[in-house]
Amino acid sequence: MLEKRWFKSMVAIILFLIIVFLLNTNKFILNPIFVFLKTIFLPFVVAGILFYLCRPLVAWLEKKKTPRWLAILAAYLAIILFIIGFIKLVGPVINDQLKHFVNNLPVMVSTVTDWFMYIQENRSTFPDFVQDALITASEKLETKIAANAGNIANGIANGILSAFGFIGGFINTIFYLVLVPFILFYMLKDSHRFAPSVAALFPKSKNEHVKNIIHEMDKTISTYIQGQMLVSVIVGTLLYIGYLIIDLPYSLVLAIFGMFTNVIPFLGPFIAVIPAFLVALFTDPIMAVYVGIIMLIAQQIEGNIISPHIMGKTLNIHPLTIIVLVLTAGNIMGIIGVIFVIPAYSMAKVLVIYIVKMFRVE
């Protein structure tokens, strides 16, 4: 019985659970490791995304007999030119629209206040259950205002702490700006050595299996990042065109916001439409309907035409699975989990499939 595979698997699971229990009991041992991982997490993520975006250019230049170091410098130059071009072409428009939004903010607040005043003055015309709900909401609001009225000193103290936090955040930003290019350089320079180095840690009989696993995982994450970026840009462009057609204020800012939120699986489109819907509602209520139609059309084009051609069936994840993963990751890790749960699941899926194949071969 000791030689049975199921028995060995059960022993491995029990040992794993014992290790997890011991580590959970002695958390102080892992605290320095968690702090270290938290510190380097963001730079490595940013560098990893840039790596998958720059690698096709570096590979293409190497095929043209360009030295690797020169191809990497060309990729850096492309990133710099893109940032400068974006700032020069789009920056002034975004700045003007943001200034216009800030100037109109008091009018929007006044409009909302007028709505509430109108509802309060005409509360008797609403059904009883609506009146009860309005009374309850008003009481809760008054309670919160009264509770926060005595917190001025705390607010000042928090403001001072926030100022120090801003300084710390600024220093971290400078640190990331310096660290990310170094990480990206070595990723582009030594990426071809990663698979052989990892495979060398395993028995020779497993080397090819390990290399295949790494290759498939690399292909999956590459397809996801490159495809998701391209799809987001296209969706942002479609939203911008639609917003221009209906003459929606702050169209470029709202389209860029929709482009960035589109990287969030499942929830991205719903988040993207919220500010556009509110702006349209303040401008003209019928425009809010147009915004909904534009978002629906853009998502239908993205889901049925763009994504299938760009992403293909590399990920091959059922929509219901995506919903479950996103909701679960959101509850556990917040927005970070929502963004990274799909690529993480895809890589885990590739790993499990190959491990099962290896056991079947044996």
CSV table of C-alpha atoms in Angstrom, one decimal:
chain,number,residue,atom,x,y,z
A,1,MET,CA,0.0,0.0,0.0
A,2,LEU,CA,2.9,2.3,0.7
A,3,GLU,CA,3.9,2.3,-2.9
A,4,LYS,CA,0.4,3.2,-4.2
A,5,ARG,CA,0.2,6.6,-5.9
A,6,TRP,CA,-3.0,7.6,-4.0
A,7,PHE,CA,-1.3,6.9,-0.7
A,8,LYS,CA,1.7,9.1,-1.6
A,9,SER,CA,-0.7,11.8,-2.7
A,10,MET,CA,-2.6,11.7,0.6
A,11,VAL,CA,0.7,11.9,2.5
A,12,ALA,CA,1.8,14.9,0.5
A,13,ILE,CA,-1.5,16.7,1.1
A,14,ILE,CA,-1.3,16.0,4.8
A,15,LEU,CA,2.4,17.3,5.0
A,16,PHE,CA,1.4,20.4,3.0
A,17,LEU,CA,-1.5,21.1,5.4
A,18,ILE,CA,0.8,20.6,8.4
A,19,ILE,CA,3.3,23.1,6.9
A,20,VAL,CA,0.6,25.6,6.3
A,21,PHE,CA,-0.6,25.2,9.9
A,22,LEU,CA,2.9,25.7,11.3
A,23,LEU,CA,3.5,28.8,9.1
A,24,ASN,CA,0.1,30.3,10.2
A,25,THR,CA,1.0,29.7,13.8
A,26,ASN,CA,4.4,31.4,13.4
A,27,LYS,CA,3.4,34.3,11.2
A,28,PHE,CA,6.3,36.5,12.5
A,29,ILE,CA,8.7,34.3,10.5
A,30,LEU,CA,7.1,35.2,7.3
A,31,ASN,CA,6.5,38.9,8.0
A,32,PRO,CA,9.9,40.1,6.6
A,33,ILE,CA,9.2,38.0,3.4
A,34,PHE,CA,5.8,39.5,3.0
A,35,VAL,CA,7.2,43.0,3.4
A,36,PHE,CA,9.9,42.3,0.8
A,37,LEU,CA,7.3,40.8,-1.7
A,38,LYS,CA,5.0,43.8,-1.1
A,39,THR,CA,7.8,46.2,-1.8
A,40,ILE,CA,8.9,44.6,-5.1
A,41,PHE,CA,5.5,43.5,-6.3
A,42,LEU,CA,4.4,46.6,-8.1
A,43,PRO,CA,7.8,47.3,-9.9
A,44,PHE,CA,7.9,43.7,-11.1
A,45,VAL,CA,4.3,43.8,-12.3
A,46,VAL,CA,4.8,47.0,-14.2
A,47,ALA,CA,8.1,45.7,-15.7
A,48,GLY,CA,6.4,42.4,-16.6
A,49,ILE,CA,3.6,44.2,-18.4
A,50,LEU,CA,6.1,46.4,-20.3
A,51,PHE,CA,8.2,43.2,-21.0
A,52,TYR,CA,5.3,41.5,-22.8
A,53,LEU,CA,4.5,44.7,-24.7
A,54,CYS,CA,8.2,45.3,-25.8
A,55,ARG,CA,9.2,41.7,-26.5
A,56,PRO,CA,7.6,41.5,-30.0
A,57,LEU,CA,9.6,44.6,-31.0
A,58,VAL,CA,12.8,43.3,-29.6
A,59,ALA,CA,12.3,39.9,-31.3
A,60,TRP,CA,11.5,41.5,-34.6
A,61,LEU,CA,14.6,43.7,-34.5
A,62,GLU,CA,16.7,40.6,-33.5
A,63,LYS,CA,15.4,38.8,-36.6
A,64,LYS,CA,16.7,41.8,-38.6
A,65,LYS,CA,20.2,41.1,-37.2
A,66,THR,CA,20.1,43.9,-34.7
A,67,PRO,CA,22.1,43.2,-31.5
A,68,ARG,CA,20.0,42.5,-28.5
A,69,TRP,CA,21.2,45.4,-26.5
A,70,LEU,CA,20.4,47.8,-29.3
A,71,ALA,CA,17.0,46.2,-29.8
A,72,ILE,CA,16.3,46.8,-26.1
A,73,LEU,CA,17.4,50.4,-26.3
A,74,ALA,CA,15.0,50.8,-29.3
A,75,ALA,CA,12.2,49.4,-27.2
A,76,TYR,CA,13.1,52.0,-24.4
A,77,LEU,CA,13.1,54.7,-27.1
A,78,ALA,CA,9.7,53.6,-28.3
A,79,ILE,CA,8.3,53.8,-24.8
A,80,ILE,CA,9.7,57.3,-24.3
A,81,LEU,CA,8.4,58.5,-27.6
A,82,PHE,CA,4.9,57.1,-26.9
A,83,ILE,CA,4.8,58.8,-23.5
A,84,ILE,CA,6.0,62.1,-25.0
A,85,GLY,CA,3.6,61.9,-27.9
A,86,PHE,CA,0.7,61.1,-25.5
A,87,ILE,CA,1.5,64.0,-23.3
A,88,LYS,CA,1.9,66.4,-26.2
A,89,LEU,CA,-1.2,65.3,-28.2
A,90,VAL,CA,-3.7,64.2,-25.5
A,91,GLY,CA,-2.4,66.0,-22.4
A,92,PRO,CA,-3.7,69.5,-23.3
A,93,VAL,CA,-7.2,68.2,-24.2
A,94,ILE,CA,-7.4,66.2,-20.9
A,95,ASN,CA,-6.2,69.2,-19.0
A,96,ASP,CA,-8.8,71.5,-20.5
A,97,GLN,CA,-11.6,69.0,-19.9
A,98,LEU,CA,-10.5,68.5,-16.3
A,99,LYS,CA,-10.4,72.2,-15.7
A,100,HIS,CA,-13.9,72.5,-17.3
A,101,PHE,CA,-15.1,69.7,-15.0
A,102,VAL,CA,-13.7,71.4,-11.9
A,103,ASN,CA,-15.3,74.7,-12.9
A,104,ASN,CA,-18.7,73.0,-13.4
A,105,LEU,CA,-18.5,71.0,-10.2
A,106,PRO,CA,-20.3,73.6,-8.1
A,107,VAL,CA,-23.1,73.7,-10.7
A,108,MET,CA,-23.4,69.9,-10.5
A,109,VAL,CA,-23.5,70.0,-6.7
A,110,SER,CA,-26.1,72.7,-6.8
A,111,THR,CA,-28.2,70.7,-9.2
A,112,VAL,CA,-28.1,67.6,-6.9
A,113,THR,CA,-29.0,69.8,-3.9
A,114,ASP,CA,-32.0,71.2,-5.9
A,115,TRP,CA,-33.1,67.6,-6.6
A,116,PHE,CA,-33.0,66.7,-2.9
A,117,MET,CA,-34.8,69.9,-2.0
A,118,TYR,CA,-37.5,69.2,-4.6
A,119,ILE,CA,-37.9,65.6,-3.3
A,120,GLN,CA,-38.1,66.9,0.3
A,121,GLU,CA,-40.7,69.5,-0.6
A,122,ASN,CA,-42.9,67.1,-2.5
A,123,ARG,CA,-42.3,64.1,-0.3
A,124,SER,CA,-46.1,63.9,0.5
A,125,THR,CA,-46.9,63.1,-3.1
A,126,PHE,CA,-44.8,59.9,-3.0
A,127,PRO,CA,-46.1,56.5,-1.8
A,128,ASP,CA,-45.8,55.7,1.9
A,129,PHE,CA,-42.9,53.2,1.5
A,130,VAL,CA,-40.9,55.8,-0.5
A,131,GLN,CA,-41.6,58.4,2.2
A,132,ASP,CA,-40.4,56.0,4.9
A,133,ALA,CA,-37.2,55.3,2.9
A,134,LEU,CA,-36.6,59.0,2.5
A,135,ILE,CA,-37.1,59.7,6.2
A,136,THR,CA,-34.7,56.8,7.1
A,137,ALA,CA,-32.1,58.1,4.7
A,138,SER,CA,-32.4,61.7,6.1
A,139,GLU,CA,-32.0,60.4,9.7
A,140,LYS,CA,-28.9,58.4,8.8
A,141,LEU,CA,-27.4,61.4,7.0
A,142,GLU,CA,-28.1,63.7,9.9
A,143,THR,CA,-26.6,61.1,12.3
A,144,LYS,CA,-23.4,60.9,10.3
A,145,ILE,CA,-23.1,64.7,10.1
A,146,ALA,CA,-23.5,65.0,13.8
A,147,ALA,CA,-21.0,62.2,14.5
A,148,ASN,CA,-18.4,63.8,12.3
A,149,ALA,CA,-19.0,67.4,13.5
A,150,GLY,CA,-16.6,66.9,16.4
A,151,ASN,CA,-13.8,65.4,14.4
A,152,ILE,CA,-12.2,68.6,13.1
A,153,ALA,CA,-9.1,68.1,15.1
A,154,ASN,CA,-8.8,64.5,13.9
A,155,GLY,CA,-9.3,65.7,10.4
A,156,ILE,CA,-6.4,68.2,10.7
A,157,ALA,CA,-4.2,65.5,12.2
A,158,ASN,CA,-5.2,63.1,9.4
A,159,GLY,CA,-4.4,65.9,6.9
A,160,ILE,CA,-0.9,66.2,8.3
A,161,LEU,CA,-0.4,62.5,8.2
A,162,SER,CA,-1.7,62.5,4.6
A,163,ALA,CA,0.9,65.1,3.7
A,164,PHE,CA,3.7,62.8,5.1
A,165,GLY,CA,2.0,59.9,3.3
A,166,PHE,CA,2.1,62.0,0.1
A,167,ILE,CA,5.9,62.6,0.6
A,168,GLY,CA,6.4,58.9,1.2
A,169,GLY,CA,4.3,58.0,-1.9
A,170,PHE,CA,6.4,60.5,-4.0
A,171,ILE,CA,9.6,58.9,-2.8
A,172,ASN,CA,8.2,55.4,-3.7
A,173,THR,CA,7.2,56.7,-7.1
A,174,ILE,CA,10.8,57.9,-7.8
A,175,PHE,CA,12.0,54.5,-6.5
A,176,TYR,CA,9.7,52.7,-8.9
A,177,LEU,CA,10.7,55.0,-11.8
A,178,VAL,CA,14.3,54.0,-11.2
A,179,LEU,CA,13.8,50.4,-10.5
A,180,VAL,CA,11.3,49.4,-13.3
A,181,PRO,CA,13.7,50.2,-16.2
A,182,PHE,CA,16.4,48.1,-14.6
A,183,ILE,CA,14.1,45.1,-14.1
A,184,LEU,CA,12.7,45.5,-17.6
A,185,PHE,CA,16.2,45.6,-19.1
A,186,TYR,CA,17.2,42.3,-17.5
A,187,MET,CA,13.9,40.7,-18.4
A,188,LEU,CA,14.4,41.5,-22.0
A,189,LYS,CA,18.1,40.6,-21.9
A,190,ASP,CA,17.9,37.2,-20.1
A,191,SER,CA,14.3,36.0,-20.7
A,192,HIS,CA,15.5,33.2,-23.0
A,193,ARG,CA,17.6,31.8,-20.1
A,194,PHE,CA,14.6,31.5,-17.7
A,195,ALA,CA,13.1,28.2,-19.0
A,196,PRO,CA,16.4,26.3,-19.2
A,197,SER,CA,17.4,27.6,-15.7
A,198,VAL,CA,14.2,26.4,-14.1
A,199,ALA,CA,14.3,23.1,-16.0
A,200,ALA,CA,17.8,22.4,-14.7
A,201,LEU,CA,16.4,22.2,-11.2
A,202,PHE,CA,14.4,19.1,-12.1
A,203,PRO,CA,15.5,15.6,-13.2
A,204,LYS,CA,16.6,15.3,-16.8
A,205,SER,CA,13.6,13.2,-17.6
A,206,LYS,CA,11.4,16.1,-16.7
A,207,ASN,CA,13.3,18.8,-18.4
A,208,GLU,CA,11.2,18.9,-21.6
A,209,HIS,CA,8.0,18.8,-19.6
A,210,VAL,CA,9.1,21.7,-17.5
A,211,LYS,CA,10.1,23.7,-20.6
A,212,ASN,CA,6.8,23.0,-22.2
A,213,ILE,CA,4.9,24.1,-19.1
A,214,ILE,CA,6.9,27.4,-19.0
A,215,HIS,CA,6.4,27.9,-22.7
A,216,GLU,CA,2.6,27.5,-22.5
A,217,MET,CA,2.3,29.7,-19.4
A,218,ASP,CA,4.4,32.3,-21.1
A,219,LYS,CA,2.2,32.1,-24.2
A,220,THR,CA,-0.9,32.4,-22.1
A,221,ILE,CA,0.1,35.4,-20.1
A,222,SER,CA,1.6,37.1,-23.3
A,223,THR,CA,-1.6,36.6,-25.2
A,224,TYR,CA,-3.7,37.9,-22.3
A,225,ILE,CA,-1.6,41.1,-21.7
A,226,GLN,CA,-1.0,42.0,-25.3
A,227,GLY,CA,-4.6,41.2,-26.3
A,228,GLN,CA,-6.2,42.9,-23.3
A,229,MET,CA,-4.2,46.1,-23.9
A,230,LEU,CA,-5.1,46.2,-27.6
A,231,VAL,CA,-8.8,45.4,-26.9
A,232,SER,CA,-8.9,48.2,-24.3
A,233,VAL,CA,-7.4,50.7,-26.7
A,234,ILE,CA,-10.0,49.7,-29.3
A,235,VAL,CA,-12.9,49.9,-26.8
A,236,GLY,CA,-11.6,53.3,-25.6
A,237,THR,CA,-11.5,54.5,-29.2
A,238,LEU,CA,-15.1,53.3,-29.9
A,239,LEU,CA,-16.3,55.0,-26.8
A,240,TYR,CA,-14.6,58.2,-27.7
A,241,ILE,CA,-16.2,58.2,-31.2
A,242,GLY,CA,-19.6,57.5,-29.7
A,243,TYR,CA,-19.2,60.2,-27.1
A,244,LEU,CA,-18.2,62.7,-29.8
A,245,ILE,CA,-21.3,61.8,-31.9
A,246,ILE,CA,-23.7,62.6,-29.0
A,247,ASP,CA,-21.5,65.6,-28.0
A,248,LEU,CA,-20.9,64.3,-24.5
A,249,PRO,CA,-18.8,66.7,-22.3
A,250,TYR,CA,-15.4,65.5,-21.2
A,251,SER,CA,-15.6,62.8,-23.9
A,252,LEU,CA,-11.8,62.2,-24.1
A,253,VAL,CA,-11.4,61.9,-20.3
A,254,LEU,CA,-14.4,59.5,-20.0
A,255,ALA,CA,-13.2,57.4,-23.0
A,256,ILE,CA,-9.7,57.1,-21.4
A,257,PHE,CA,-11.3,56.1,-18.1
A,258,GLY,CA,-13.4,53.5,-20.0
A,259,MET,CA,-10.2,52.2,-21.7
A,260,PHE,CA,-8.4,51.7,-18.4
A,261,THR,CA,-11.4,50.1,-16.6
A,262,ASN,CA,-11.8,47.7,-19.5
A,263,VAL,CA,-8.8,45.7,-18.2
A,264,ILE,CA,-10.9,44.6,-15.2
A,265,PRO,CA,-12.7,41.4,-16.3
A,266,PHE,CA,-16.5,41.4,-16.2
A,267,LEU,CA,-16.8,44.5,-14.0
A,268,GLY,CA,-14.8,46.9,-16.2
A,269,PRO,CA,-17.7,47.9,-18.6
A,270,PHE,CA,-20.1,48.6,-15.7
A,271,ILE,CA,-17.5,50.8,-13.9
A,272,ALA,CA,-16.7,52.6,-17.1
A,273,VAL,CA,-20.3,53.7,-17.8
A,274,ILE,CA,-20.9,55.2,-14.3
A,275,PRO,CA,-19.1,58.6,-14.7
A,276,ALA,CA,-20.3,58.9,-18.3
A,277,PHE,CA,-23.8,58.2,-17.3
A,278,LEU,CA,-23.7,60.8,-14.5
A,279,VAL,CA,-22.2,63.5,-16.7
A,280,ALA,CA,-24.9,62.8,-19.4
A,281,LEU,CA,-27.6,62.9,-16.7
A,282,PHE,CA,-26.4,66.4,-15.6
A,283,THR,CA,-26.2,67.6,-19.2
A,284,ASP,CA,-29.4,66.1,-20.6
A,285,PRO,CA,-31.3,63.1,-19.2
A,286,ILE,CA,-31.9,61.7,-22.7
A,287,MET,CA,-28.2,61.7,-23.3
A,288,ALA,CA,-27.8,59.2,-20.5
A,289,VAL,CA,-29.9,56.8,-22.6
A,290,TYR,CA,-27.5,57.4,-25.5
A,291,VAL,CA,-24.5,56.7,-23.3
A,292,GLY,CA,-26.1,53.3,-22.3
A,293,ILE,CA,-26.6,52.5,-26.0
A,294,ILE,CA,-23.0,53.4,-26.9
A,295,MET,CA,-21.6,51.3,-24.1
A,296,LEU,CA,-23.9,48.4,-25.2
A,297,ILE,CA,-22.8,48.6,-28.8
A,298,ALA,CA,-19.1,48.9,-27.9
A,299,GLN,CA,-19.3,45.9,-25.6
A,300,GLN,CA,-21.1,43.8,-28.2
A,301,ILE,CA,-18.5,44.7,-30.8
A,302,GLU,CA,-15.7,43.9,-28.3
A,303,GLY,CA,-17.2,40.6,-27.1
A,304,ASN,CA,-18.3,39.2,-30.5
A,305,ILE,CA,-15.8,40.6,-33.0
A,306,ILE,CA,-12.7,42.2,-31.4
A,307,SER,CA,-11.8,39.8,-28.6
A,308,PRO,CA,-12.4,36.5,-30.5
A,309,HIS,CA,-10.0,37.7,-33.3
A,310,ILE,CA,-7.3,39.2,-31.0
A,311,MET,CA,-7.4,36.9,-28.0
A,312,GLY,CA,-8.6,33.8,-29.8
A,313,LYS,CA,-9.3,30.8,-27.7
A,314,THR,CA,-6.0,30.8,-25.8
A,315,LEU,CA,-7.6,31.4,-22.4
A,316,ASN,CA,-10.7,29.4,-23.1
A,317,ILE,CA,-12.4,30.3,-19.8
A,318,HIS,CA,-16.2,30.0,-19.4
A,319,PRO,CA,-18.0,33.3,-18.7
A,320,LEU,CA,-19.5,31.8,-15.5
A,321,THR,CA,-16.1,30.8,-14.3
A,322,ILE,CA,-14.9,34.4,-14.9
A,323,ILE,CA,-17.7,35.8,-12.9
A,324,VAL,CA,-17.0,33.5,-9.9
A,325,LEU,CA,-13.3,34.1,-10.1
A,326,VAL,CA,-13.8,37.9,-10.2
A,327,LEU,CA,-16.3,38.1,-7.4
A,328,THR,CA,-14.2,35.7,-5.2
A,329,ALA,CA,-10.9,37.5,-5.9
A,330,GLY,CA,-12.6,40.9,-5.2
A,331,ASN,CA,-13.7,39.8,-1.8
A,332,ILE,CA,-10.4,38.3,-0.9
A,333,MET,CA,-7.8,40.8,-2.4
A,334,GLY,CA,-9.9,43.8,-3.6
A,335,ILE,CA,-9.2,45.5,-7.0
A,336,ILE,CA,-5.7,43.8,-7.3
A,337,GLY,CA,-7.3,40.4,-7.1
A,338,VAL,CA,-9.9,41.4,-9.7
A,339,ILE,CA,-7.3,42.5,-12.2
A,340,PHE,CA,-4.9,39.6,-11.8
A,341,VAL,CA,-7.2,36.7,-11.1
A,342,ILE,CA,-7.8,35.7,-14.7
A,343,PRO,CA,-4.2,35.5,-15.8
A,344,ALA,CA,-3.3,33.7,-12.5
A,345,TYR,CA,-6.1,31.2,-13.1
A,346,SER,CA,-5.0,30.7,-16.7
A,347,MET,CA,-1.4,29.9,-15.7
A,348,ALA,CA,-2.6,27.6,-12.9
A,349,LYS,CA,-4.9,25.8,-15.4
A,350,VAL,CA,-2.0,25.2,-17.8
A,351,LEU,CA,0.2,23.9,-14.9
A,352,VAL,CA,-2.5,21.5,-13.7
A,353,ILE,CA,-3.2,20.2,-17.2
A,354,TYR,CA,0.5,19.5,-17.8
A,355,ILE,CA,1.0,17.8,-14.5
A,356,VAL,CA,-2.0,15.5,-15.1
A,357,LYS,CA,-0.5,14.7,-18.6
A,358,MET,CA,2.8,13.9,-17.0
A,359,PHE,CA,1.2,11.5,-14.5
A,360,ARG,CA,-0.8,9.8,-17.3
A,361,VAL,CA,2.4,9.2,-19.3
A,362,GLU,CA,4.0,7.6,-16.3
